[in-house]
mmCIF file of N, CA and C in Angstrom:
data_model
loop_
_atom_site.group_PDB
_atom_site.id
_atom_site.type_symbol
_atom_site.label_atom_id
_atom_site.label_comp_id
_atom_site.label_asym_id
_atom_site.label_seq_id
_atom_site.Cartn_x
_atom_site.Cartn_y
_atom_site.Cartn_z
ATOM 1 N N MET A 1264 62.502 90.824 112.447
ATOM 2 C CA MET A 1264 62.688 91.792 111.392
ATOM 3 C C MET A 1264 62.127 91.257 110.074
ATOM 4 N N ASN A 1265 61.045 90.539 110.140
ATOM 5 C CA ASN A 1265 60.401 90.001 108.951
ATOM 6 C C ASN A 1265 59.517 91.029 108.266
ATOM 7 N N ASN A 1266 59.224 92.086 108.951
ATOM 8 C CA ASN A 1266 58.350 93.115 108.432
ATOM 9 C C ASN A 1266 59.053 93.877 107.302
ATOM 10 N N TYR A 1267 58.349 94.059 106.197
ATOM 11 C CA TYR A 1267 58.921 94.751 105.042
ATOM 12 C C TYR A 1267 59.413 96.139 105.408
ATOM 13 N N SER A 1268 58.659 96.875 106.201
ATOM 14 C CA SER A 1268 59.067 98.244 106.535
ATOM 15 C C SER A 1268 60.352 98.243 107.356
ATOM 16 N N ASP A 1269 60.517 97.250 108.239
ATOM 17 C CA ASP A 1269 61.757 97.154 109.011
ATOM 18 C C ASP A 1269 62.945 96.888 108.089
ATOM 19 N N VAL A 1270 62.757 96.000 107.134
ATOM 20 C CA VAL A 1270 63.820 95.689 106.181
ATOM 21 C C VAL A 1270 64.126 96.917 105.331
ATOM 22 N N HIS A 1271 63.091 97.641 104.931
ATOM 23 C CA HIS A 1271 63.280 98.842 104.128
ATOM 24 C C HIS A 1271 64.071 99.891 104.911
ATOM 25 N N VAL A 1272 63.739 100.072 106.183
ATOM 26 C CA VAL A 1272 64.468 101.024 107.030
ATOM 27 C C VAL A 1272 65.925 100.583 107.158
ATOM 28 N N LEU A 1273 66.132 99.300 107.384
ATOM 29 C CA LEU A 1273 67.490 98.771 107.496
ATOM 30 C C LEU A 1273 68.261 98.991 106.200
ATOM 31 N N LYS A 1274 67.616 98.730 105.079
ATOM 32 C CA LYS A 1274 68.270 98.898 103.781
ATOM 33 C C LYS A 1274 68.723 100.336 103.578
ATOM 34 N N GLU A 1275 67.915 101.281 104.016
ATOM 35 C CA GLU A 1275 68.256 102.695 103.871
ATOM 36 C C GLU A 1275 69.475 103.080 104.706
ATOM 37 N N SER A 1276 69.750 102.327 105.766
ATOM 38 C CA SER A 1276 70.868 102.671 106.645
ATOM 39 C C SER A 1276 72.167 101.949 106.273
ATOM 40 N N LEU A 1277 72.105 101.035 105.297
ATOM 41 C CA LEU A 1277 73.305 100.307 104.884
ATOM 42 C C LEU A 1277 74.298 101.237 104.191
ATOM 43 N N LEU A 1278 75.545 100.813 104.166
ATOM 44 C CA LEU A 1278 76.579 101.574 103.479
ATOM 45 C C LEU A 1278 76.223 101.755 102.011
ATOM 46 N N THR A 1279 76.611 102.896 101.473
ATOM 47 C CA THR A 1279 76.474 103.085 100.027
ATOM 48 C C THR A 1279 77.536 102.228 99.342
ATOM 49 N N ASP A 1280 77.369 102.008 98.052
ATOM 50 C CA ASP A 1280 78.373 101.246 97.307
ATOM 51 C C ASP A 1280 79.738 101.921 97.404
ATOM 52 N N ARG A 1281 79.735 103.234 97.320
ATOM 53 C CA ARG A 1281 80.999 103.985 97.384
ATOM 54 C C ARG A 1281 81.679 103.805 98.742
ATOM 55 N N ALA A 1282 80.915 103.916 99.819
ATOM 56 C CA ALA A 1282 81.477 103.756 101.164
ATOM 57 C C ALA A 1282 81.958 102.326 101.386
ATOM 58 N N ALA A 1283 81.188 101.350 100.921
ATOM 59 C CA ALA A 1283 81.575 99.943 101.079
ATOM 60 C C ALA A 1283 82.859 99.649 100.305
ATOM 61 N N THR A 1284 82.983 100.216 99.121
ATOM 62 C CA THR A 1284 84.189 100.027 98.314
ATOM 63 C C THR A 1284 85.397 100.652 98.995
ATOM 64 N N ALA A 1285 85.236 101.861 99.521
ATOM 65 C CA ALA A 1285 86.340 102.532 100.217
ATOM 66 C C ALA A 1285 86.761 101.755 101.458
ATOM 67 N N LEU A 1286 85.799 101.243 102.191
ATOM 68 C CA LEU A 1286 86.098 100.457 103.390
ATOM 69 C C LEU A 1286 86.820 99.160 103.021
ATOM 70 N N ALA A 1287 86.341 98.487 101.985
ATOM 71 C CA ALA A 1287 86.981 97.245 101.533
ATOM 72 C C ALA A 1287 88.408 97.510 101.068
ATOM 73 N N GLU A 1288 88.622 98.612 100.385
ATOM 74 C CA GLU A 1288 89.968 98.969 99.920
ATOM 75 C C GLU A 1288 90.895 99.234 101.106
ATOM 76 N N THR A 1289 90.387 99.888 102.134
ATOM 77 C CA THR A 1289 91.190 100.131 103.338
ATOM 78 C C THR A 1289 91.578 98.812 103.987
ATOM 79 N N PHE A 1290 90.630 97.901 104.131
ATOM 80 C CA PHE A 1290 90.942 96.599 104.720
ATOM 81 C C PHE A 1290 91.900 95.800 103.832
ATOM 82 N N ARG A 1291 91.786 95.951 102.520
ATOM 83 C CA ARG A 1291 92.718 95.269 101.613
ATOM 84 C C ARG A 1291 94.141 95.762 101.863
ATOM 85 N N VAL A 1292 94.296 97.070 101.981
ATOM 86 C CA VAL A 1292 95.614 97.650 102.243
ATOM 87 C C VAL A 1292 96.140 97.179 103.595
ATOM 88 N N LEU A 1293 95.270 97.070 104.570
ATOM 89 C CA LEU A 1293 95.671 96.609 105.899
ATOM 90 C C LEU A 1293 95.943 95.107 105.933
ATOM 91 N N GLY A 1294 95.636 94.403 104.870
ATOM 92 C CA GLY A 1294 95.814 92.958 104.821
ATOM 93 C C GLY A 1294 97.225 92.507 104.474
ATOM 94 N N ASP A 1295 98.179 93.406 104.494
ATOM 95 C CA ASP A 1295 99.565 93.080 104.178
ATOM 96 C C ASP A 1295 100.397 93.103 105.460
ATOM 97 N N VAL A 1296 101.144 92.033 105.720
ATOM 98 C CA VAL A 1296 101.902 91.902 106.971
ATOM 99 C C VAL A 1296 102.919 93.030 107.128
ATOM 100 N N THR A 1297 103.621 93.377 106.070
ATOM 101 C CA THR A 1297 104.615 94.453 106.167
ATOM 102 C C THR A 1297 103.946 95.770 106.538
ATOM 103 N N ARG A 1298 102.815 96.067 105.932
ATOM 104 C CA ARG A 1298 102.116 97.316 106.259
ATOM 105 C C ARG A 1298 101.630 97.310 107.702
ATOM 106 N N VAL A 1299 101.167 96.174 108.172
ATOM 107 C CA VAL A 1299 100.730 96.077 109.572
ATOM 108 C C VAL A 1299 101.910 96.322 110.504
ATOM 109 N N ARG A 1300 103.064 95.760 110.171
ATOM 110 C CA ARG A 1300 104.251 95.968 111.006
ATOM 111 C C ARG A 1300 104.678 97.438 110.994
ATOM 112 N N ILE A 1301 104.566 98.092 109.844
ATOM 113 C CA ILE A 1301 104.878 99.525 109.756
ATOM 114 C C ILE A 1301 103.910 100.316 110.631
ATOM 115 N N LEU A 1302 102.627 100.017 110.533
ATOM 116 C CA LEU A 1302 101.634 100.715 111.356
ATOM 117 C C LEU A 1302 101.893 100.486 112.842
ATOM 118 N N ASP A 1303 102.304 99.277 113.202
ATOM 119 C CA ASP A 1303 102.631 98.977 114.594
ATOM 120 C C ASP A 1303 103.770 99.873 115.068
ATOM 121 N N ALA A 1304 104.816 99.982 114.268
ATOM 122 C CA ALA A 1304 105.950 100.838 114.635
ATOM 123 C C ALA A 1304 105.518 102.297 114.743
ATOM 124 N N LEU A 1305 104.719 102.759 113.786
ATOM 125 C CA LEU A 1305 104.293 104.162 113.788
ATOM 126 C C LEU A 1305 103.262 104.456 114.870
ATOM 127 N N ALA A 1306 102.577 103.438 115.355
ATOM 128 C CA ALA A 1306 101.645 103.637 116.470
ATOM 129 C C ALA A 1306 102.420 103.948 117.750
ATOM 130 N N ARG A 1307 103.696 103.581 117.760
ATOM 131 C CA ARG A 1307 104.535 103.786 118.945
ATOM 132 C C ARG A 1307 105.368 105.058 118.867
ATOM 133 N N SER A 1308 105.726 105.466 117.623
ATOM 134 C CA SER A 1308 106.603 106.623 117.482
ATOM 135 C C SER A 1308 106.618 107.113 116.039
ATOM 136 N N GLU A 1309 106.836 108.394 115.879
ATOM 137 C CA GLU A 1309 107.067 108.958 114.553
ATOM 138 C C GLU A 1309 108.465 108.507 114.117
ATOM 139 N N LEU A 1310 108.597 108.024 112.882
ATOM 140 C CA LEU A 1310 109.865 107.456 112.427
ATOM 141 C C LEU A 1310 110.156 107.844 110.985
ATOM 142 N N CYS A 1311 111.447 107.843 110.637
ATOM 143 C CA CYS A 1311 111.830 108.049 109.241
ATOM 144 C C CYS A 1311 111.976 106.684 108.561
ATOM 145 N N VAL A 1312 112.089 106.702 107.248
ATOM 146 C CA VAL A 1312 112.153 105.464 106.467
ATOM 147 C C VAL A 1312 113.297 104.572 106.943
ATOM 148 N N GLY A 1313 114.468 105.166 107.163
ATOM 149 C CA GLY A 1313 115.626 104.384 107.601
ATOM 150 C C GLY A 1313 115.396 103.689 108.925
ATOM 151 N N ASP A 1314 114.762 104.395 109.857
ATOM 152 C CA ASP A 1314 114.470 103.792 111.165
ATOM 153 C C ASP A 1314 113.490 102.626 111.030
ATOM 154 N N ILE A 1315 112.470 102.809 110.208
ATOM 155 C CA ILE A 1315 111.486 101.738 110.002
ATOM 156 C C ILE A 1315 112.171 100.534 109.353
ATOM 157 N N ALA A 1316 113.023 100.798 108.361
ATOM 158 C CA ALA A 1316 113.741 99.717 107.683
ATOM 159 C C ALA A 1316 114.601 98.938 108.677
ATOM 160 N N ASP A 1317 115.320 99.656 109.549
ATOM 161 C CA ASP A 1317 116.146 98.993 110.569
ATOM 162 C C ASP A 1317 115.291 98.169 111.523
ATOM 163 N N LEU A 1318 114.188 98.753 111.983
ATOM 164 C CA LEU A 1318 113.314 98.045 112.925
ATOM 165 C C LEU A 1318 112.758 96.749 112.341
ATOM 166 N N LEU A 1319 112.365 96.802 111.072
ATOM 167 C CA LEU A 1319 111.688 95.661 110.456
ATOM 168 C C LEU A 1319 112.620 94.747 109.670
ATOM 169 N N GLY A 1320 113.874 95.167 109.526
ATOM 170 C CA GLY A 1320 114.826 94.336 108.792
ATOM 171 C C GLY A 1320 114.540 94.269 107.303
ATOM 172 N N LEU A 1321 114.057 95.369 106.751
ATOM 173 C CA LEU A 1321 113.737 95.439 105.325
ATOM 174 C C LEU A 1321 114.514 96.585 104.687
ATOM 175 N N SER A 1322 114.557 96.609 103.365
ATOM 176 C CA SER A 1322 115.257 97.688 102.669
ATOM 177 C C SER A 1322 114.450 98.983 102.748
ATOM 178 N N GLU A 1323 115.163 100.106 102.639
ATOM 179 C CA GLU A 1323 114.482 101.403 102.624
ATOM 180 C C GLU A 1323 113.551 101.503 101.422
ATOM 181 N N SER A 1324 113.953 100.902 100.312
ATOM 182 C CA SER A 1324 113.116 100.911 99.110
ATOM 183 C C SER A 1324 111.784 100.198 99.363
ATOM 184 N N ALA A 1325 111.849 99.043 100.021
ATOM 185 C CA ALA A 1325 110.620 98.288 100.326
ATOM 186 C C ALA A 1325 109.720 99.080 101.270
ATOM 187 N N ILE A 1326 110.326 99.721 102.264
ATOM 188 C CA ILE A 1326 109.550 100.522 103.220
ATOM 189 C C ILE A 1326 108.926 101.718 102.510
ATOM 190 N N SER A 1327 109.702 102.394 101.665
ATOM 191 C CA SER A 1327 109.176 103.555 100.932
ATOM 192 C C SER A 1327 107.980 103.168 100.076
ATOM 193 N N HIS A 1328 108.074 102.027 99.423
ATOM 194 C CA HIS A 1328 106.952 101.555 98.596
ATOM 195 C C HIS A 1328 105.698 101.358 99.450
ATOM 196 N N GLN A 1329 105.847 100.692 100.584
ATOM 197 C CA GLN A 1329 104.694 100.432 101.457
ATOM 198 C C GLN A 1329 104.148 101.735 102.039
ATOM 199 N N LEU A 1330 105.027 102.661 102.373
ATOM 200 C CA LEU A 1330 104.567 103.954 102.897
ATOM 201 C C LEU A 1330 103.770 104.721 101.845
ATOM 202 N N ARG A 1331 104.158 104.609 100.574
ATOM 203 C CA ARG A 1331 103.385 105.263 99.503
ATOM 204 C C ARG A 1331 101.961 104.719 99.466
ATOM 205 N N VAL A 1332 101.839 103.397 99.597
ATOM 206 C CA VAL A 1332 100.506 102.776 99.602
ATOM 207 C C VAL A 1332 99.709 103.273 100.811
ATOM 208 N N LEU A 1333 100.332 103.273 101.980
ATOM 209 C CA LEU A 1333 99.651 103.718 103.206
ATOM 210 C C LEU A 1333 99.285 105.199 103.129
ATOM 211 N N ARG A 1334 100.170 106.001 102.547
ATOM 212 C CA ARG A 1334 99.881 107.431 102.376
ATOM 213 C C ARG A 1334 98.715 107.631 101.429
ATOM 214 N N GLY A 1335 98.671 106.837 100.364
ATOM 215 C CA GLY A 1335 97.583 106.932 99.392
ATOM 216 C C GLY A 1335 96.222 106.659 100.011
ATOM 217 N N MET A 1336 96.200 105.856 101.058
ATOM 218 C CA MET A 1336 94.946 105.548 101.760
ATOM 219 C C MET A 1336 94.742 106.463 102.971
ATOM 220 N N ARG A 1337 95.615 107.442 103.128
ATOM 221 C CA ARG A 1337 95.561 108.400 104.246
ATOM 222 C C ARG A 1337 95.638 107.689 105.604
ATOM 223 N N LEU A 1338 96.467 106.640 105.662
ATOM 224 C CA LEU A 1338 96.676 105.937 106.925
ATOM 225 C C LEU A 1338 97.904 106.476 107.652
ATOM 226 N N VAL A 1339 98.857 107.019 106.882
ATOM 227 C CA VAL A 1339 100.037 107.656 107.473
ATOM 228 C C VAL A 1339 100.220 109.021 106.826
ATOM 229 N N ARG A 1340 100.963 109.879 107.525
ATOM 230 C CA ARG A 1340 101.247 111.211 106.977
ATOM 231 C C ARG A 1340 102.736 111.509 107.147
ATOM 232 N N PRO A 1341 103.319 112.199 106.162
ATOM 233 C CA PRO A 1341 104.726 112.575 106.264
ATOM 234 C C PRO A 1341 104.894 113.941 106.927
ATOM 235 N N ARG A 1342 106.075 114.147 107.507
ATOM 236 C CA ARG A 1342 106.454 115.460 108.047
ATOM 237 C C ARG A 1342 107.920 115.666 107.712
ATOM 238 N N ARG A 1343 108.190 116.731 106.971
ATOM 239 C CA ARG A 1343 109.573 117.011 106.580
ATOM 240 C C ARG A 1343 110.256 117.798 107.692
ATOM 241 N N ALA A 1344 111.489 117.375 107.996
ATOM 242 C CA ALA A 1344 112.336 118.085 108.956
ATOM 243 C C ALA A 1344 113.722 118.168 108.333
ATOM 244 N N GLY A 1345 113.996 119.284 107.654
ATOM 245 C CA GLY A 1345 115.266 119.420 106.940
ATOM 246 C C GLY A 1345 115.322 118.426 105.796
ATOM 247 N N GLN A 1346 116.355 117.587 105.794
ATOM 248 C CA GLN A 1346 116.529 116.578 104.747
ATOM 249 C C GLN A 1346 115.696 115.318 105.001
ATOM 250 N N SER A 1347 115.213 115.158 106.220
ATOM 251 C CA SER A 1347 114.515 113.925 106.605
ATOM 252 C C SER A 1347 113.001 114.059 106.494
ATOM 253 N N ILE A 1348 112.368 112.934 106.219
ATOM 254 C CA ILE A 1348 110.905 112.869 106.234
ATOM 255 C C ILE A 1348 110.518 111.846 107.291
ATOM 256 N N PHE A 1349 109.706 112.294 108.229
ATOM 257 C CA PHE A 1349 109.233 111.424 109.299
ATOM 258 C C PHE A 1349 107.783 111.055 109.023
ATOM 259 N N TYR A 1350 107.417 109.849 109.409
ATOM 260 C CA TYR A 1350 106.058 109.364 109.197
ATOM 261 C C TYR A 1350 105.392 109.085 110.531
ATOM 262 N N ALA A 1351 104.084 109.320 110.553
ATOM 263 C CA ALA A 1351 103.263 109.030 111.733
ATOM 264 C C ALA A 1351 101.911 108.538 111.233
ATOM 265 N N LEU A 1352 101.160 107.905 112.117
ATOM 266 C CA LEU A 1352 99.791 107.543 111.758
ATOM 267 C C LEU A 1352 99.034 108.827 111.480
ATOM 268 N N ASP A 1353 98.130 108.794 110.522
ATOM 269 C CA ASP A 1353 97.480 110.014 110.045
ATOM 270 C C ASP A 1353 96.670 110.724 111.116
ATOM 271 N N ASP A 1354 95.902 109.995 111.899
ATOM 272 C CA ASP A 1354 95.114 110.646 112.945
ATOM 273 C C ASP A 1354 94.695 109.633 114.000
ATOM 274 N N HIS A 1355 93.958 110.104 114.982
ATOM 275 C CA HIS A 1355 93.552 109.243 116.098
ATOM 276 C C HIS A 1355 92.634 108.102 115.645
ATOM 277 N N HIS A 1356 91.929 108.280 114.523
ATOM 278 C CA HIS A 1356 91.060 107.202 114.030
ATOM 279 C C HIS A 1356 91.887 105.976 113.644
ATOM 280 N N ILE A 1357 93.031 106.213 113.032
ATOM 281 C CA ILE A 1357 93.896 105.109 112.619
ATOM 282 C C ILE A 1357 94.454 104.402 113.848
ATOM 283 N N VAL A 1358 94.844 105.182 114.846
ATOM 284 C CA VAL A 1358 95.344 104.597 116.098
ATOM 285 C C VAL A 1358 94.261 103.721 116.718
ATOM 286 N N ARG A 1359 93.036 104.234 116.800
ATOM 287 C CA ARG A 1359 91.934 103.461 117.401
ATOM 288 C C ARG A 1359 91.610 102.217 116.582
ATOM 289 N N LEU A 1360 91.595 102.350 115.260
ATOM 290 C CA LEU A 1360 91.339 101.199 114.392
ATOM 291 C C LEU A 1360 92.389 100.117 114.638
ATOM 292 N N PHE A 1361 93.645 100.519 114.686
ATOM 293 C CA PHE A 1361 94.737 99.576 114.915
ATOM 294 C C PHE A 1361 94.607 98.931 116.291
ATOM 295 N N GLU A 1362 94.358 99.740 117.321
ATOM 296 C CA GLU A 1362 94.234 99.214 118.689
ATOM 297 C C GLU A 1362 93.051 98.255 118.816
ATOM 298 N N GLN A 1363 91.904 98.621 118.246
ATOM 299 C CA GLN A 1363 90.714 97.773 118.347
ATOM 300 C C GLN A 1363 90.895 96.459 117.592
ATOM 301 N N THR A 1364 91.515 96.527 116.428
ATOM 302 C CA THR A 1364 91.747 95.306 115.659
ATOM 303 C C THR A 1364 92.723 94.401 116.391
ATOM 304 N N LEU A 1365 93.771 94.986 116.965
ATOM 305 C CA LEU A 1365 94.738 94.200 117.732
ATOM 306 C C LEU A 1365 94.065 93.548 118.935
ATOM 307 N N LYS A 1366 93.213 94.295 119.621
ATOM 308 C CA LYS A 1366 92.488 93.744 120.770
ATOM 309 C C LYS A 1366 91.611 92.569 120.327
ATOM 310 N N HIS A 1367 90.935 92.726 119.204
ATOM 311 C CA HIS A 1367 90.086 91.654 118.670
ATOM 312 C C HIS A 1367 90.923 90.404 118.389
ATOM 313 N N VAL A 1368 92.074 90.589 117.752
ATOM 314 C CA VAL A 1368 92.949 89.462 117.420
ATOM 315 C C VAL A 1368 93.458 88.783 118.688
ATOM 316 N N GLN A 1369 93.847 89.590 119.681
ATOM 317 C CA GLN A 1369 94.351 89.020 120.932
ATOM 318 C C GLN A 1369 93.256 88.252 121.661
ATOM 319 N N GLU A 1370 92.042 88.786 121.701
ATOM 320 C CA GLU A 1370 90.931 88.085 122.347
ATOM 321 C C GLU A 1370 90.609 86.793 121.606
ATOM 322 N N ARG A 1371 90.598 86.861 120.301
ATOM 323 C CA ARG A 1371 90.337 85.669 119.496
ATOM 324 C C ARG A 1371 91.438 84.646 119.727
ATOM 325 N N GLY A 1372 92.675 85.110 119.800
ATOM 326 C CA GLY A 1372 93.805 84.215 120.033
ATOM 327 C C GLY A 1372 93.731 83.538 121.378
ATOM 328 N N SER A 1373 93.317 84.275 122.427
ATOM 329 C CA SER A 1373 93.242 83.660 123.754
ATOM 330 C C SER A 1373 92.096 82.660 123.821
ATOM 331 N N SER A 1374 90.989 82.931 123.143
ATOM 332 C CA SER A 1374 89.886 81.964 123.154
ATOM 333 C C SER A 1374 90.261 80.735 122.334
ATOM 334 N N GLU A 1375 91.016 80.923 121.242
ATOM 335 C CA GLU A 1375 91.466 79.779 120.452
ATOM 336 C C GLU A 1375 92.471 78.957 121.245
ATOM 337 N N SER A 1376 93.349 79.634 122.011
ATOM 338 C CA SER A 1376 94.320 78.916 122.840
ATOM 339 C C SER A 1376 93.604 78.092 123.896
ATOM 340 N N SER A 1377 92.563 78.671 124.509
ATOM 341 C CA SER A 1377 91.790 77.940 125.515
ATOM 342 C C SER A 1377 91.122 76.726 124.890
ATOM 343 N N ARG A 1378 90.552 76.907 123.707
ATOM 344 C CA ARG A 1378 89.887 75.813 123.005
ATOM 345 C C ARG A 1378 90.900 74.729 122.647
ATOM 346 N N GLU A 1379 92.079 75.138 122.144
ATOM 347 C CA GLU A 1379 93.112 74.168 121.786
ATOM 348 C C GLU A 1379 93.592 73.410 123.018
ATOM 349 N N ALA A 1380 93.729 74.118 124.147
ATOM 350 C CA ALA A 1380 94.158 73.465 125.387
ATOM 351 C C ALA A 1380 93.119 72.437 125.823
ATOM 352 N N ALA A 1381 91.842 72.791 125.722
ATOM 353 C CA ALA A 1381 90.775 71.867 126.117
ATOM 354 C C ALA A 1381 90.773 70.636 125.215
ATOM 355 N N VAL A 1382 90.953 70.840 123.925
ATOM 356 C CA VAL A 1382 91.009 69.711 122.992
ATOM 357 C C VAL A 1382 92.218 68.843 123.314
ATOM 358 N N GLY A 1383 93.330 69.471 123.646
ATOM 359 C CA GLY A 1383 94.533 68.731 124.019
ATOM 360 C C GLY A 1383 94.332 67.902 125.267
ATOM 361 N N GLU A 1384 93.632 68.469 126.266
ATOM 362 C CA GLU A 1384 93.349 67.727 127.500
ATOM 363 C C GLU A 1384 92.480 66.509 127.210
ATOM 364 N N VAL A 1385 91.474 66.689 126.386
ATOM 365 C CA VAL A 1385 90.598 65.570 126.027
ATOM 366 C C VAL A 1385 91.414 64.494 125.316
ATOM 367 N N ALA A 1386 92.284 64.904 124.402
ATOM 368 C CA ALA A 1386 93.117 63.935 123.682
ATOM 369 C C ALA A 1386 94.052 63.215 124.648
ATOM 370 N N ASP A 1387 94.640 63.959 125.602
ATOM 371 C CA ASP A 1387 95.527 63.334 126.591
ATOM 372 C C ASP A 1387 94.763 62.325 127.434
ATOM 373 N N GLN A 1388 93.550 62.704 127.849
ATOM 374 C CA GLN A 1388 92.739 61.789 128.657
ATOM 375 C C GLN A 1388 92.396 60.538 127.855
ATOM 376 N N ARG A 1389 92.041 60.735 126.611
ATOM 377 C CA ARG A 1389 91.689 59.601 125.753
ATOM 378 C C ARG A 1389 92.906 58.695 125.571
ATOM 379 N N ASP A 1390 94.072 59.291 125.326
ATOM 380 C CA ASP A 1390 95.293 58.497 125.167
ATOM 381 C C ASP A 1390 95.614 57.742 126.443
ATOM 382 N N GLY A 1391 95.380 58.379 127.594
ATOM 383 C CA GLY A 1391 95.630 57.734 128.885
ATOM 384 C C GLY A 1391 94.715 56.548 129.094
ATOM 385 N N ARG A 1392 93.455 56.695 128.727
ATOM 386 C CA ARG A 1392 92.493 55.591 128.876
ATOM 387 C C ARG A 1392 92.837 54.447 127.943
ATOM 388 N N GLU A 1393 93.315 54.800 126.743
ATOM 389 C CA GLU A 1393 93.638 53.749 125.785
ATOM 390 C C GLU A 1393 94.824 52.926 126.270
ATOM 391 N N ARG A 1394 95.730 53.559 127.017
ATOM 392 C CA ARG A 1394 96.887 52.843 127.534
ATOM 393 C C ARG A 1394 96.512 51.926 128.681
ATOM 394 N N LEU A 1395 95.410 52.217 129.398
ATOM 395 C CA LEU A 1395 95.009 51.395 130.542
ATOM 396 C C LEU A 1395 94.511 50.121 130.029
#
């Protein structure tokens, strides 16, 4: 891809500044452990604030604050039922994003575990030889 025209074509297909900023902001919001735990719970079931608070062991106030942030990014949506407000993931894109990211983390974790195990075996072998 050293050809100027190839680079020019590639440049034309890159994200706009606006799209890149929106994407970065979404990932920033997803970079909070509490929000990830909320999304995990909502990926499994529609829940009200009290239920989420009980599940995660946090105050309803803390959950409400995080839900406001997630709602602002259109990651979750509310549904009123009488006096209660239930939350769910906004759409199938959020579910897929969450599932794909989790799969990536799990795959990375298993490869890191394999690497750590191999390093541990080498260290054990080295320690065994040193004792001989």
